[in-house]
Amino acid sequence: MIQEWKAAMKKEPSPRLFREVTQAFKAAVATTKGEGGGQCRYKVADSSVFNALVLFCIRDIYGALQRMLSLKAVKDQKKLVFPSSSQKWQKNQIDIKMYLSGVVQLLSCLTETTVISAVLRHANQLVPYYLCLPKQCRHLMKWSTGEETSRVLAFLALNKICRHKQETYLNPVLKQMYISYVQNCKFTSPNVLPMINFMQRTLTEMYSLDTQVSYQHAFIYIRQLAIHLRNAMAMKKKETYQSVYNWQYIHCLYLWCRVLSSLHPSDVLQPLIYPLCQVIIGTIKLVPTSRYHPLRMHCCRALTLLSSSTNTFVPVLPFLLEIFQQVDFNKKPGRMSKKPINFAVILKLSKVNLMEKAYKDGLIDQLYDLILEYFHTQASSIGFPELALPTVLQLKGFLKECKVANYCKPVRQLLEKVQENSSFITGRRQKAAFGVADASAVAAWEKKMQEEGTPLSRYYSQWKKLREKEIQLEISGKERMEDLDLPEIKRRKIQEKKAEDKREFKDLFQSDSDSDEDDGGLKIGDDDDAEEGDEKASRAPQPLSSSALIKLAEGGEDQVEDLELSDDD
Amino acid sequence: LKPRSKKRRPTFRRLLKTSDVKLENKLKNRQFKQQNVAKKQRKEHKKLRAAVKDAVIRTPRPLETYKKRPEEEEEEEFLESLPTDMMEEEDLQQMTAMARQASFVTRDLSSCAPVHSGKRRSSEVVRSYEKVPRKLARTEEKEVIHLLPIKDKTGVIPQSFERGDVGFIDPLIEEEPESLLALTAEEREQLRVEKMNERKLMIARLGSAVISEPHSNIKRLKELRGMLMEADPCVAVTVRKLVMVSLMEIFKDITPTFKIRPLTAAEKATKVKKETQQIREFEEGLVSQFKFYLEDLEQTIKDWKQTKKKRSQAVGFQSYRGLAQVAIRCLCELMLALPHFNFHNNIIVVLVPLMNDQDKQVAGMCCDAFRKLFHQDKEGGAALATVRVISGLVKSLNYNVRPEVLNTLLSLRIKEVEMKKDMESTAPKKKFMNNKERKKNLSRMQRKWKKAEEKLEKELLEAEASESKEKKIKLHTETLNIVFLIYFRILKKAQKSVLLPAVLEGLANFAHLINLEFFDDLLNVLQNHIQSGDLTNRESLHCIQTVFTILSGQGDVLNIDPLNFYSQLYKMLPRLHAGGPNDDIIIVLRCLDAMLTRRKKKVTLQRAMAFVKRLSMLSLQVEPNASVGILAASRATMHAFPKCDFLLDNEVQGSGFYLPELDEPEHCNAQNSALWELHTLQRHYHPVVRRFAAHLCQGAPSEGSAALSADLSRRSPVELFNIFSVKDMTFNPPVAPPGSKKKDRFVVGAALLDAGLQRLVQSVLNATEETELDFNTTNTHSEH
């Protein structure tokens, strides 16, 4: 019978035929719920029948519908033809409605990812139909879970929906998406990071649709973050600290940084930079102990991103320089450890970690990266020498004190580069013919500097290329290692490299978007990693972060609740 | 009434050291007194009963309790069984019995008295419990161990009283087999609640009686105080706490606003009116009761301390702690409420060592109390006494005290003191005309006239009570002298102590009141401290602030150029970034005010420019409110030194390059630098910083478009710092509404913002469905 339908559909789809198919589909969906489907006309008893039916539906129904309603194929992507404009719409409305609800129901009870993506793809095609009917799309909840392709498809569907029916859907969808984002970033591990990153990117896309609405959302949620922080500051108790010092909070901060920096030249969102910076700095200063250095680094990274892409000045350096004062690099590590610490996936260090050599090694690396990155963002600013002076003084002091050659080397290199840039800027601005008061001339000068490039920015791009190469090497190295079959070492490598990948990719996506080929290749690598990481993780839990995460999990719960509460106001 | 012997009233403090002989004497005296009291009570009762048949106020029960306790009788039984009317007679009987054989009373009371605490060691509760195992030969050791912690619990957590615990029931069974055997845990709990209510009612009754008519009911105080010795183990701790607090409130209410002075022998001998006699009795009773109450409180605290040392007998440790805390709280409140009344000094003496207590809660409570005391003390007497004791404490502990103790001194409200300089200026005035000169210069009439004038003036002064002001200043001077003594001693003798920050902060706080004669020494000491390099930023800043406060006050007569301190501050500036505590900047701002703006005539332009340059550099590294403060300070400096506008143009003045890393403000050629960093600040995320930077960029004009609004320009840097503080996550200025009403367009059509994401989407969409989809898995899945 299905074959018959299929052929008929191909030939000439009629409303009558469509009705029959819809009825059958409904029955099929009903079986998934376990009921017999007594009120349905058809009965799908055999699983092979079910399979064929659904397959037929998702493959052919869209085309058939289009033809049946005699809609033209959409030529330009910008305009969407609404099926309700067809004359035959009225007649078939009920059937289509039934079919669509069937699809949603099917979607809600699917488990296998490939299947979900197929159905989602189908749903994606059907978006125009959904739009015409005030039927709420339930599949949005799947956006943040599951495998990558299905996530992408779900996002596409949502994006399409919101794009075309902004006034009705955008608000609830944004709210839902944010909440599910918060719920899903409770835990962070190397294999979850890509997912969180994806959610941040997609959320940014959604927020870019209407900045006025986004302002409202961002205002409320940033204020909420500030309230959490204020409570923590006022109570000064361990539990309240936990409500701020957790992954959800940090990821939310990062998300807003990302949103504000991606949507930069925006008069609407501009005022929000100030509260966000203040909240992040307040977060850094809440418990400024060395155990929370990883958290501080996450915050600094977020601030650097925000500051560079919005051309705002934020004092980040003091918080990084303070680490040099807090940690005694000369002290011999009390414990040797083989594992490097992956700063990307931890917030808090254990006391044992603080004594390890790996901690200090990682710290120097991180500081080098962060300071260099921050200076790079300010490299062409006319006040660079003044900005860099305290750092220069402090690094010199550090070199005087520090006796560990391994730490001195990168610091000395950093110092040289900063000084070089300082003297470059000083020399150039001395020759300038304008005074301090001439703001427009200064702006032009800075722009010129940026175009010409400064020693630091040149070094930075070099350094970054080097870093990319390292990553490439590591990927291939990892593959080779896989052949060698050294599971122990391999796992660690993957984790760390992945974190680096992550960082690199973030940057890539933001700044160097023209280098397509590179990205493509790298990206595939990224995906592979994610899957591999999944497998690995399922075999062995993350040794580094699990303890910290368990603790953080407790703090997470209430936040989600709070989020929902404040949605109402 | 018998005249009291002198020994009967040793001061509170002296009691602590009295010898055994004295203690015995005291005991005897007390026995006499108890007898007297008993007699008096008896009389009173007779009178009372004659007057009012339906007496409202019950006769004292605590005494009765004392009597029964040794016989191990059950309180709850008699409390419940005794009807009110019966009680009177029984009371009377007991009273007479007591009067006859005073030993009962004395023994009990003396055991309650603090004097015997050393031997007594633990309260009745403990004692009764200690007896239990001896009596109950069959009680296993295990049960006894169980018992002890339970008793603690009863005190501290009355609600969860011995739930599911059998050990506790045994002593009760032994004592009263027929009634208590059948009691379950709930019933016992109920019994306890009843007892508790009974006691509460009693406390309320006695308390309200005293408060409603303190003059006639002063005796009730004693009964109430007797309840401090509550013996029933299951309610003892709670009742004691309640009594302590209620007595404290009562005393707060009924004490007069003056100090009660002991009567002289002559006064006692003279006959007085009945009313006067009554008042005298009241006062005497009040003072003695107050004293005993204080002694009881002190004893409680002592008990706690001793138990702490004898850790092995952790009997009731928890409840002791609770009791002691209540006692300390009572003392603190009394100290604050009755600074004029008798024994105030004694309270201070007890409380000051507790400021340094191990227990942080206790120490904090006491420190807070003293801080409040300093704050509210207008006369200066209490402050002086406290400071004296603190000084002694600090010295006796060999400077090994908590910094908090010294930090309380910061709350001293001392605005003016007699300066040495003033003394010199007033001293010759008095000698302006001695008798001889007068005789020479003035005529007889004039002299007479003068004399009369002086007399009149004196009277007028008295009328205005301006003497009290003089007295106050005198007290303040003395207080401050002691404070400085403490400070200087620590500065000289205990340089490495943890107290140094507190001392330096204190010095900075009172610097304007330091006498001129100390200046030289102090400057040297501070200089040494700073140059030693051991100080933290904050401490160094306090040093610098002290120096400049001195110099800007009366020290301006000294012609010293503290160049070294300028250099020190200059050197320190780059280290004060946002990573450190933000409050340091406040001190910097205060220093700058004293160093640059107020001393502008003594500061070279070079130095000022170097500071402006480095300050604006610092403003890149600090939190926004500090940035605002620093920029405001730069602005003030630019106004004070108009030539600072060199810093705004890009031309070379004179020779040399600017040396930003050199730490000498005079020689770094600041005139050849420019404030380029203001442009970076104009991109600052904080709106006010942006405004200030733009303002300074234009040379800090007071008019025109670049001028600041009044609320920014009229405030001092320190004020601005506080206004824009982000300490409690407030947003000042408030977050602005969206910049424009129109929507920004970021994306066109279906294109995505993020190129990477766009590619991902493409790849997914283009992926062909090569896999054969199998819905069966899903199907079967869901069917399960």
mmCIF file of N, CA and C in Angstrom, chain A residues 32 47 51 54 110 115 118 121 156 159 163 201 205 210-212 215 230 233 263 266-268 271 274 277-278 281 285 311-313 318 322 378 382 386-387 389-390 396 429 432 434 436-437 442 519, chain B residues 578-580 613 617 620-621 623 648 650 661 676-677 679-680 683-686 698 726-730 732-733 736-741 743-744 749 752-754 759 761 764 773-778 782:
data_model
loop_
_atom_site.group_PDB
_atom_site.id
_atom_site.type_symbol
_atom_site.label_atom_id
_atom_site.label_comp_id
_atom_site.label_asym_id
_atom_site.label_seq_id
_atom_site.Cartn_x
_atom_site.Cartn_y
_atom_site.Cartn_z
ATOM 1 N N THR A 32 4.128 4.401 18.630
ATOM 2 C CA THR A 32 5.318 4.699 19.431
ATOM 3 C C THR A 32 4.950 5.011 20.861
ATOM 4 N N SER A 47 6.633 -3.733 12.262
ATOM 5 C CA SER A 47 7.648 -2.688 12.402
ATOM 6 C C SER A 47 8.221 -2.316 11.039
ATOM 7 N N ASN A 51 8.436 1.400 9.542
ATOM 8 C CA ASN A 51 9.681 1.947 9.033
ATOM 9 C C ASN A 51 9.482 2.540 7.643
ATOM 10 N N VAL A 54 7.257 5.785 7.662
ATOM 11 C CA VAL A 54 7.905 7.005 8.146
ATOM 12 C C VAL A 54 8.943 7.480 7.152
ATOM 13 N N LEU A 110 12.017 9.980 19.778
ATOM 14 C CA LEU A 110 13.131 9.335 19.094
ATOM 15 C C LEU A 110 14.360 9.360 19.989
ATOM 16 N N VAL A 115 18.594 9.149 13.310
ATOM 17 C CA VAL A 115 17.167 9.233 13.017
ATOM 18 C C VAL A 115 16.651 10.618 13.356
ATOM 19 N N ALA A 118 17.552 13.064 10.765
ATOM 20 C CA ALA A 118 16.750 12.937 9.554
ATOM 21 C C ALA A 118 15.388 13.595 9.740
ATOM 22 N N ARG A 121 15.681 17.266 9.912
ATOM 23 C CA ARG A 121 15.880 17.847 8.588
ATOM 24 C C ARG A 121 14.528 18.010 7.901
ATOM 25 N N LEU A 156 18.831 25.419 13.301
ATOM 26 C CA LEU A 156 18.373 26.022 12.058
ATOM 27 C C LEU A 156 16.871 26.210 12.070
ATOM 28 N N ASN A 159 16.018 29.010 14.323
ATOM 29 C CA ASN A 159 16.428 30.277 13.764
ATOM 30 C C ASN A 159 15.458 30.705 12.672
ATOM 31 N N ARG A 163 13.174 33.975 12.826
ATOM 32 C CA ARG A 163 13.424 34.985 11.821
ATOM 33 C C ARG A 163 12.127 35.457 11.179
ATOM 34 N N ARG A 201 27.648 30.009 20.337
ATOM 35 C CA ARG A 201 27.606 30.590 19.006
ATOM 36 C C ARG A 201 26.174 30.709 18.505
ATOM 37 N N GLU A 205 23.811 33.987 17.614
ATOM 38 C CA GLU A 205 23.048 34.185 16.384
ATOM 39 C C GLU A 205 21.621 34.607 16.701
ATOM 40 N N ASP A 210 17.295 40.473 16.942
ATOM 41 C CA ASP A 210 16.638 41.719 17.336
ATOM 42 C C ASP A 210 17.345 42.255 18.561
ATOM 43 N N THR A 211 18.122 43.307 18.380
ATOM 44 C CA THR A 211 18.932 43.778 19.503
ATOM 45 C C THR A 211 18.092 44.402 20.611
ATOM 46 N N GLN A 212 16.952 44.938 20.247
ATOM 47 C CA GLN A 212 16.109 45.528 21.296
ATOM 48 C C GLN A 212 15.661 44.444 22.270
ATOM 49 N N TYR A 215 18.566 43.260 24.236
ATOM 50 C CA TYR A 215 18.927 44.141 25.344
ATOM 51 C C TYR A 215 18.130 43.778 26.585
ATOM 52 N N ARG A 230 26.330 39.854 44.359
ATOM 53 C CA ARG A 230 26.152 40.728 45.509
ATOM 54 C C ARG A 230 25.834 39.916 46.761
ATOM 55 N N MET A 233 28.880 38.416 48.020
ATOM 56 C CA MET A 233 29.744 39.391 48.672
ATOM 57 C C MET A 233 29.226 39.735 50.050
ATOM 58 N N LEU A 263 28.218 41.281 18.531
ATOM 59 C CA LEU A 263 27.274 42.292 18.058
ATOM 60 C C LEU A 263 27.833 43.665 18.385
ATOM 61 N N SER A 266 26.920 48.295 18.059
ATOM 62 C CA SER A 266 25.486 48.376 18.297
ATOM 63 C C SER A 266 25.207 49.397 19.382
ATOM 64 N N ASP A 267 24.477 50.413 19.027
ATOM 65 C CA ASP A 267 24.138 51.425 20.017
ATOM 66 C C ASP A 267 23.248 50.862 21.102
ATOM 67 N N VAL A 268 22.494 49.855 20.739
ATOM 68 C CA VAL A 268 21.521 49.329 21.687
ATOM 69 C C VAL A 268 22.220 48.565 22.803
ATOM 70 N N PRO A 271 25.512 49.974 26.122
ATOM 71 C CA PRO A 271 25.498 50.275 27.569
ATOM 72 C C PRO A 271 25.702 49.050 28.448
ATOM 73 N N TYR A 274 29.364 47.962 30.339
ATOM 74 C CA TYR A 274 29.796 48.447 31.658
ATOM 75 C C TYR A 274 29.369 47.524 32.801
ATOM 76 N N CYS A 277 31.322 44.131 32.586
ATOM 77 C CA CYS A 277 32.714 44.229 33.051
ATOM 78 C C CYS A 277 32.752 44.266 34.570
ATOM 79 N N GLN A 278 31.885 45.053 35.117
ATOM 80 C CA GLN A 278 31.918 45.188 36.571
ATOM 81 C C GLN A 278 31.619 43.852 37.250
ATOM 82 N N ILE A 281 34.719 41.595 36.920
ATOM 83 C CA ILE A 281 35.808 42.005 37.814
ATOM 84 C C ILE A 281 35.435 41.682 39.262
ATOM 85 N N LYS A 285 37.386 39.286 41.977
ATOM 86 C CA LYS A 285 37.827 39.756 43.291
ATOM 87 C C LYS A 285 37.081 39.121 44.460
ATOM 88 N N ASN A 311 36.426 47.432 21.482
ATOM 89 C CA ASN A 311 37.284 48.599 21.582
ATOM 90 C C ASN A 311 37.050 49.350 22.892
ATOM 91 N N THR A 312 36.907 48.604 23.951
ATOM 92 C CA THR A 312 36.705 49.192 25.275
ATOM 93 C C THR A 312 37.948 48.896 26.092
ATOM 94 N N PHE A 313 38.279 49.827 26.954
ATOM 95 C CA PHE A 313 39.418 49.542 27.808
ATOM 96 C C PHE A 313 38.939 48.914 29.120
ATOM 97 N N PRO A 318 46.192 43.878 35.910
ATOM 98 C CA PRO A 318 46.456 43.759 37.357
ATOM 99 C C PRO A 318 46.118 42.389 37.899
ATOM 100 N N GLU A 322 48.903 39.983 39.528
ATOM 101 C CA GLU A 322 48.775 39.593 40.936
ATOM 102 C C GLU A 322 49.184 38.136 41.121
ATOM 103 N N GLN A 378 45.832 45.683 22.668
ATOM 104 C CA GLN A 378 46.081 47.100 22.921
ATOM 105 C C GLN A 378 47.324 47.592 22.185
ATOM 106 N N ILE A 382 47.695 54.388 21.685
ATOM 107 C CA ILE A 382 48.730 55.403 21.873
ATOM 108 C C ILE A 382 49.252 55.387 23.311
ATOM 109 N N GLU A 386 52.451 53.418 28.685
ATOM 110 C CA GLU A 386 51.982 53.637 30.057
ATOM 111 C C GLU A 386 51.256 52.406 30.577
ATOM 112 N N LEU A 387 50.486 51.823 29.683
ATOM 113 C CA LEU A 387 49.735 50.631 30.071
ATOM 114 C C LEU A 387 50.693 49.510 30.452
ATOM 115 N N LEU A 389 53.828 49.766 31.495
ATOM 116 C CA LEU A 389 54.895 50.023 32.462
ATOM 117 C C LEU A 389 54.834 49.152 33.718
ATOM 118 N N PRO A 390 53.692 49.076 34.397
ATOM 119 C CA PRO A 390 53.667 48.224 35.595
ATOM 120 C C PRO A 390 54.031 46.779 35.287
ATOM 121 N N LYS A 396 60.301 42.489 35.284
ATOM 122 C CA LYS A 396 61.721 42.648 35.612
ATOM 123 C C LYS A 396 61.996 42.147 37.019
ATOM 124 N N ARG A 429 55.000 58.184 18.494
ATOM 125 C CA ARG A 429 54.110 59.260 18.965
ATOM 126 C C ARG A 429 54.889 60.530 19.264
ATOM 127 N N ALA A 432 54.719 62.668 16.368
ATOM 128 C CA ALA A 432 53.390 63.134 15.981
ATOM 129 C C ALA A 432 53.290 64.642 16.166
ATOM 130 N N PHE A 434 50.513 66.385 16.775
ATOM 131 C CA PHE A 434 49.293 66.848 17.475
ATOM 132 C C PHE A 434 49.477 66.700 18.991
ATOM 133 N N VAL A 436 47.731 66.234 23.051
ATOM 134 C CA VAL A 436 46.873 65.246 23.704
ATOM 135 C C VAL A 436 45.397 65.569 23.494
ATOM 136 N N ALA A 437 45.120 66.859 23.382
ATOM 137 C CA ALA A 437 43.716 67.260 23.326
ATOM 138 C C ALA A 437 43.043 66.884 22.008
ATOM 139 N N VAL A 442 44.322 61.649 17.238
ATOM 140 C CA VAL A 442 44.801 60.471 17.948
ATOM 141 C C VAL A 442 44.132 59.220 17.388
ATOM 142 N N ASP A 519 40.561 26.279 8.046
ATOM 143 C CA ASP A 519 39.489 26.060 9.006
ATOM 144 C C ASP A 519 38.796 24.734 8.773
ATOM 145 N N ALA B 578 44.854 46.991 40.744
ATOM 146 C CA ALA B 578 43.562 46.456 41.178
ATOM 147 C C ALA B 578 43.657 45.064 41.761
ATOM 148 N N GLY B 579 44.782 44.395 41.534
ATOM 149 C CA GLY B 579 44.913 43.071 42.135
ATOM 150 C C GLY B 579 44.913 43.134 43.642
ATOM 151 N N GLY B 580 45.456 44.220 44.170
ATOM 152 C CA GLY B 580 45.519 44.355 45.624
ATOM 153 C C GLY B 580 44.231 44.907 46.181
ATOM 154 N N LYS B 613 51.809 62.446 36.023
ATOM 155 C CA LYS B 613 52.057 61.454 34.984
ATOM 156 C C LYS B 613 51.887 60.040 35.540
ATOM 157 N N MET B 617 48.966 57.078 34.909
ATOM 158 C CA MET B 617 49.368 55.726 34.553
ATOM 159 C C MET B 617 48.709 54.715 35.493
ATOM 160 N N LEU B 620 45.162 53.487 34.964
ATOM 161 C CA LEU B 620 44.889 52.415 33.996
ATOM 162 C C LEU B 620 44.830 51.054 34.672
ATOM 163 N N GLN B 621 45.285 50.975 35.887
ATOM 164 C CA GLN B 621 45.489 49.667 36.506
ATOM 165 C C GLN B 621 44.565 49.384 37.674
ATOM 166 N N GLU B 623 40.644 49.732 39.906
ATOM 167 C CA GLU B 623 39.197 49.618 39.719
ATOM 168 C C GLU B 623 38.609 50.997 39.412
ATOM 169 N N LEU B 648 50.192 68.143 28.340
ATOM 170 C CA LEU B 648 49.160 67.927 27.336
ATOM 171 C C LEU B 648 49.649 68.213 25.928
ATOM 172 N N ASN B 650 52.827 67.908 23.008
ATOM 173 C CA ASN B 650 53.773 66.860 22.623
ATOM 174 C C ASN B 650 55.154 67.428 22.327
ATOM 175 N N GLU B 661 60.650 54.610 34.216
ATOM 176 C CA GLU B 661 60.950 53.603 35.226
ATOM 177 C C GLU B 661 61.750 54.156 36.391
ATOM 178 N N TRP B 676 49.271 60.583 27.193
ATOM 179 C CA TRP B 676 48.587 59.860 26.120
ATOM 180 C C TRP B 676 47.598 58.842 26.661
ATOM 181 N N GLU B 677 47.872 58.345 27.848
ATOM 182 C CA GLU B 677 47.021 57.280 28.384
ATOM 183 C C GLU B 677 45.591 57.758 28.619
ATOM 184 N N HIS B 679 43.776 58.876 26.475
ATOM 185 C CA HIS B 679 42.971 58.389 25.353
ATOM 186 C C HIS B 679 42.538 56.950 25.564
ATOM 187 N N THR B 680 43.427 56.183 26.158
ATOM 188 C CA THR B 680 43.021 54.823 26.505
ATOM 189 C C THR B 680 41.887 54.866 27.534
ATOM 190 N N ARG B 683 38.359 55.179 26.499
ATOM 191 C CA ARG B 683 37.658 53.981 26.039
ATOM 192 C C ARG B 683 37.282 53.085 27.214
ATOM 193 N N HIS B 684 37.440 53.597 28.417
ATOM 194 C CA HIS B 684 37.192 52.785 29.618
ATOM 195 C C HIS B 684 35.731 52.336 29.662
ATOM 196 N N TYR B 685 35.531 51.193 30.299
ATOM 197 C CA TYR B 685 34.153 50.691 30.320
ATOM 198 C C TYR B 685 33.256 51.462 31.270
ATOM 199 N N HIS B 686 33.859 52.186 32.210
ATOM 200 C CA HIS B 686 33.046 52.923 33.186
ATOM 201 C C HIS B 686 32.787 54.328 32.655
ATOM 202 N N GLN B 698 41.294 67.859 27.868
ATOM 203 C CA GLN B 698 41.123 69.245 27.435
ATOM 204 C C GLN B 698 41.777 70.214 28.409
ATOM 205 N N VAL B 726 32.368 50.029 44.198
ATOM 206 C CA VAL B 726 31.655 48.866 43.665
ATOM 207 C C VAL B 726 31.664 47.736 44.684
ATOM 208 N N LYS B 727 31.908 48.091 45.917
ATOM 209 C CA LYS B 727 32.081 47.073 46.943
ATOM 210 C C LYS B 727 30.879 46.138 47.029
ATOM 211 N N ASP B 728 29.690 46.688 47.025
ATOM 212 C CA ASP B 728 28.514 45.832 47.191
ATOM 213 C C ASP B 728 27.784 45.652 45.862
ATOM 214 N N MET B 729 28.536 45.729 44.768
ATOM 215 C CA MET B 729 27.968 45.446 43.458
ATOM 216 C C MET B 729 26.787 46.358 43.149
ATOM 217 N N THR B 730 26.913 47.604 43.500
ATOM 218 C CA THR B 730 25.897 48.555 43.076
ATOM 219 C C THR B 730 26.401 49.202 41.790
ATOM 220 N N ASN B 732 26.709 52.423 39.954
ATOM 221 C CA ASN B 732 26.628 53.869 39.955
ATOM 222 C C ASN B 732 27.645 54.372 38.953
ATOM 223 N N PRO B 733 27.277 55.031 37.940
ATOM 224 C CA PRO B 733 25.931 55.398 37.505
ATOM 225 C C PRO B 733 25.133 54.163 37.059
ATOM 226 N N ALA B 736 22.757 52.335 31.514
ATOM 227 C CA ALA B 736 21.982 53.172 30.608
ATOM 228 C C ALA B 736 20.986 52.335 29.809
ATOM 229 N N PRO B 737 19.898 52.927 29.427
ATOM 230 C CA PRO B 737 18.950 52.231 28.532
ATOM 231 C C PRO B 737 19.584 52.080 27.153
ATOM 232 N N PRO B 738 18.989 51.284 26.300
ATOM 233 C CA PRO B 738 19.576 51.092 24.969
ATOM 234 C C PRO B 738 19.831 52.414 24.274
ATOM 235 N N GLY B 739 20.953 52.465 23.587
ATOM 236 C CA GLY B 739 21.403 53.730 23.009
ATOM 237 C C GLY B 739 20.451 54.313 21.984
ATOM 238 N N SER B 740 19.827 53.472 21.215
ATOM 239 C CA SER B 740 18.905 54.023 20.214
ATOM 240 C C SER B 740 17.685 53.119 20.129
ATOM 241 N N LYS B 741 16.666 53.657 19.554
ATOM 242 C CA LYS B 741 15.426 52.889 19.492
ATOM 243 C C LYS B 741 15.416 51.915 18.315
ATOM 244 N N LYS B 743 16.538 49.130 15.609
ATOM 245 C CA LYS B 743 17.210 47.846 15.719
ATOM 246 C C LYS B 743 18.463 47.865 14.870
ATOM 247 N N ASP B 744 19.470 47.157 15.368
ATOM 248 C CA ASP B 744 20.654 47.019 14.542
ATOM 249 C C ASP B 744 20.474 45.790 13.666
ATOM 250 N N GLY B 749 19.141 38.195 5.540
ATOM 251 C CA GLY B 749 18.531 36.947 5.068
ATOM 252 C C GLY B 749 18.875 35.786 5.967
ATOM 253 N N LEU B 752 24.350 33.661 8.413
ATOM 254 C CA LEU B 752 24.626 33.673 9.846
ATOM 255 C C LEU B 752 25.814 34.586 10.127
ATOM 256 N N LEU B 753 25.862 35.051 11.326
ATOM 257 C CA LEU B 753 26.888 35.985 11.741
ATOM 258 C C LEU B 753 28.245 35.299 11.780
ATOM 259 N N ASP B 754 28.229 34.115 12.335
ATOM 260 C CA ASP B 754 29.461 33.408 12.613
ATOM 261 C C ASP B 754 29.824 32.571 11.389
ATOM 262 N N ARG B 759 29.426 27.654 7.943
ATOM 263 C CA ARG B 759 30.011 26.516 7.220
ATOM 264 C C ARG B 759 29.481 25.197 7.772
ATOM 265 N N VAL B 761 26.703 24.679 9.156
ATOM 266 C CA VAL B 761 25.321 24.510 8.718
ATOM 267 C C VAL B 761 25.280 23.994 7.294
ATOM 268 N N VAL B 764 26.177 20.399 7.030
ATOM 269 C CA VAL B 764 25.124 19.513 7.500
ATOM 270 C C VAL B 764 24.005 19.423 6.482
ATOM 271 N N LEU B 773 17.978 4.639 6.850
ATOM 272 C CA LEU B 773 17.405 4.916 8.165
ATOM 273 C C LEU B 773 16.602 3.726 8.666
ATOM 274 N N ASP B 774 16.738 3.486 9.886
ATOM 275 C CA ASP B 774 16.013 2.358 10.462
ATOM 276 C C ASP B 774 15.221 2.833 11.667
ATOM 277 N N PHE B 775 13.948 2.919 11.462
ATOM 278 C CA PHE B 775 13.107 3.412 12.554
ATOM 279 C C PHE B 775 12.742 2.324 13.546
ATOM 280 N N ASN B 776 13.086 1.127 13.138
ATOM 281 C CA ASN B 776 12.679 0.019 13.996
ATOM 282 C C ASN B 776 13.275 0.108 15.382
ATOM 283 N N THR B 777 14.545 0.486 15.394
ATOM 284 C CA THR B 777 15.204 0.575 16.706
ATOM 285 C C THR B 777 14.429 1.506 17.612
ATOM 286 N N THR B 778 14.091 2.626 17.037
ATOM 287 C CA THR B 778 13.343 3.588 17.812
ATOM 288 C C THR B 778 12.010 3.012 18.262
ATOM 289 N N SER B 782 10.704 2.359 22.056
ATOM 290 C CA SER B 782 9.617 3.022 22.757
ATOM 291 C C SER B 782 8.517 2.053 23.148
#
